Amino acid sequence: MKILVTGGAGFIGSNFIHYILRIYPEYHVINLDAVTYAGNLENLKEWKDDARYSFVKGSITDKDLVDGLVAEADIIVHFAAESHVDRSILNPDAFIVTNICGTYTLLEAARKYNRRFHHISTDEVFGALGPNDRPFDENTAYDPRSPYSASKASSDHLARAYFHTYGLPITISNCSNNYGPYHFPEKLIPLAITNLLENKKVPVYGDGLQVRDWLYVEDHCKAIDLIMHKGKTGETYCVGGGSEQPNIWIVKKLLALLGKDENLIEYVKDRAGHDRRYAIDFSKIKKELGWEPQVNLEEGLKNTIEWYKNNQDWWRKIKSGEYKDYYAKQYNDGK
Ligand code: NAD
Ligand code: DAU
């Protein structure tokens, strides 16, 4: 099997490539990635000379490039996206181009060669839940509220439309907040861990009582593996960690695990349009494909802390580069 992975140099994509190449010795992976600020080829350096892995630098919006790569592949697993909500608020442009036009370009090529297509999406397309609302499931109506989630909702609709209109064999997964190794340190958990390792404060937006459902990235990779091989085409699968917690709980837990003092918490201005709560009902994928999360939040956070302690070069290089200016600006605006 030859898998075209888009966005494989990013957080979830690189974890997925490691997972696939380790589990399936006979599989080949082509990684198409534009290597934006979020892409990092260091993530995959152990495979760079392996005959089963090849890397192509380029954009999913490049029609000719995409056409040639899709023609070679048996299946496309599509991760490539602009993924950070705060950046989408500051500048939505790249979100529209990559997440909508890029997905369209891939779908067109998949249609031309009738290729199996798995689209990775997010629970953010469903909007925000109140404290007593039922968790999102596959029947929840779409209600995206940020430029990021609106762009992901658009790409989901396109993928579904290609199934209904052209019979393209697609599947979609909408998952909750991933965490684990190789997570870019602009997102809450890796930002908090790396700041705390540097004895810096952790910015908590608003009152810190926004709730997210946390999914260990390896569990997500296992879910994608099952959907790729056993998922029913045309179907959507909601994937969650079963670990709902308010942001302030996460930050205090990291402080405790790292033996740091709570004076390192700094409450800052809230994110515009901040969704209050996400939660996922993953009973469909559990019932139909036998998937459920294996790594609980405490264990996942401990593994993640260990990874950031053992890979300081990886994140220190990022934090002292382009990222530094981006976050310094936003953090000051937020005070
Ligand atoms: P990421 O930002 O870490 O990585 C994105 C990757 O896509 C990077 O390697 C980047 O270089 C690449 N990329 C961006 N624009 C590109 C383009 N035009 N052409 C080719 N490559 C391009 O993102 P992530 O957190 O790994 O998320 C991967 C996917 O999973 C995204 O589609 C995201 O919407 C979805 N998702 C993420 C989460 C999460 O918690 N991280 C949760 C639900 C869904
Ligand atoms: O729910 C899935 C989504 O999870 C994915 O689709 C996105 O690609 C991914 O980035 C993530 O989005 P969030 O906005 O939930 O993740 P983030 O880590 O940016 O923020 C998590 C929560 O923590 C959110 O409520 C905002 C808050 N936060 C975030 C940062 C970066 C803070 O309080 N302080 C911070 O510094």
Short mmCIF file of C-alpha atoms and ligand atoms in Angstrom, two decimals, residues 12 81-86 121-125 136 148-149 152 175-178 183-192 195 202-206 208-214 247-248 251 266 268-271 274-276 278 327 330-331, ligand 2:
data_model
loop_
_atom_site.label_atom_id
_atom_site.label_comp_id
_atom_site.label_asym_id
_atom_site.label_seq_id
_atom_site.Cartn_x
_atom_site.Cartn_y
_atom_site.Cartn_z
CA ILE A 12 -0.27 14.75 13.97
CA ALA A 81 -3.84 22.61 7.09
CA GLU A 82 -3.33 25.84 8.87
CA SER A 83 -4.29 24.60 12.31
CA HIS A 84 -3.99 27.36 14.92
CA VAL A 85 -7.17 29.23 15.89
CA ASP A 86 -5.31 32.32 17.20
CA SER A 121 -11.08 17.26 10.54
CA THR A 122 -11.90 18.74 13.90
CA ASP A 123 -14.65 18.88 16.50
CA GLU A 124 -14.48 22.69 16.19
CA VAL A 125 -16.77 22.53 13.13
CA PHE A 136 -20.88 16.29 19.74
CA TYR A 148 -10.14 28.21 11.26
CA SER A 149 -13.21 26.13 12.07
CA LYS A 152 -12.38 23.14 8.15
CA CYS A 175 -11.46 14.67 16.50
CA SER A 176 -10.86 16.61 19.68
CA ASN A 177 -7.67 18.33 20.95
CA ASN A 178 -4.62 16.14 20.37
CA HIS A 183 3.29 19.34 19.19
CA PHE A 184 4.21 22.85 18.07
CA PRO A 185 4.75 25.05 21.15
CA GLU A 186 2.11 27.63 20.28
CA LYS A 187 -0.69 25.29 21.46
CA LEU A 188 -1.73 25.20 25.13
CA ILE A 189 -0.07 21.99 26.38
CA PRO A 190 3.35 22.26 24.66
CA LEU A 191 3.42 26.01 25.31
CA ALA A 192 2.75 25.46 29.00
CA ASN A 195 7.38 27.75 29.35
CA VAL A 202 1.80 30.30 31.30
CA PRO A 203 -0.82 32.57 29.67
CA VAL A 204 -4.36 31.42 30.50
CA TYR A 205 -7.06 33.02 28.36
CA GLY A 206 -10.02 34.64 30.14
CA GLY A 208 -9.48 29.48 32.16
CA LEU A 209 -12.77 27.59 32.53
CA GLN A 210 -13.10 26.73 28.83
CA VAL A 211 -13.32 22.95 28.47
CA ARG A 212 -11.48 20.82 25.92
CA ASP A 213 -11.48 17.04 25.43
CA TRP A 214 -7.86 15.77 25.27
CA ASN A 247 -7.86 24.70 30.69
CA ILE A 248 -6.96 25.82 34.20
CA VAL A 251 -2.28 24.07 33.55
CA GLU A 266 -0.87 34.47 34.24
CA VAL A 268 -4.56 37.21 30.02
CA LYS A 269 -7.20 38.67 27.73
CA ASP A 270 -9.57 36.06 26.29
CA ARG A 271 -9.44 34.78 22.70
CA HIS A 274 -13.60 31.69 22.35
CA ASP A 275 -15.61 28.44 22.23
CA ARG A 276 -16.58 27.52 25.78
CA TYR A 278 -15.95 20.83 23.29
CA TYR A 327 3.97 35.00 20.42
CA GLN A 330 0.13 38.31 20.77
CA TYR A 331 0.94 37.77 24.41
O1 DAU B 2 -10.55 20.82 19.10
C1 DAU B 2 -9.64 20.50 18.09
C2 DAU B 2 -8.74 21.67 17.82
O2 DAU B 2 -7.82 21.74 18.91
C3 DAU B 2 -7.98 21.57 16.50
O3 DAU B 2 -8.89 21.57 15.44
C4 DAU B 2 -6.98 22.72 16.35
O4 DAU B 2 -6.21 22.55 15.17
C5 DAU B 2 -6.06 22.72 17.54
O5 DAU B 2 -5.18 23.83 17.48
C6 DAU B 2 -6.87 22.78 18.84
O6 DAU B 2 -7.55 24.07 18.95
P1 DAU B 2 -7.67 24.86 20.33
O7 DAU B 2 -7.90 26.27 20.04
O8 DAU B 2 -8.62 24.18 21.25
O9 DAU B 2 -6.18 24.60 20.90
P2 DAU B 2 -5.17 25.56 21.69
O10 DAU B 2 -4.08 24.70 22.19
O11 DAU B 2 -4.81 26.76 20.89
O12 DAU B 2 -6.04 26.04 22.92
C7 DAU B 2 -6.58 25.11 23.84
C8 DAU B 2 -7.37 25.89 24.86
O13 DAU B 2 -6.44 26.64 25.67
C9 DAU B 2 -8.29 26.91 24.26
O14 DAU B 2 -9.45 27.01 25.07
C10 DAU B 2 -7.51 28.23 24.32
C11 DAU B 2 -6.68 28.05 25.57
N1 DAU B 2 -5.35 28.68 25.57
C12 DAU B 2 -4.55 28.48 24.49
C13 DAU B 2 -3.28 29.03 24.44
C14 DAU B 2 -2.38 28.83 23.24
C15 DAU B 2 -4.91 29.40 26.67
O15 DAU B 2 -5.64 29.56 27.66
N2 DAU B 2 -3.66 29.93 26.64
C16 DAU B 2 -2.83 29.79 25.57
O16 DAU B 2 -1.69 30.31 25.59
#
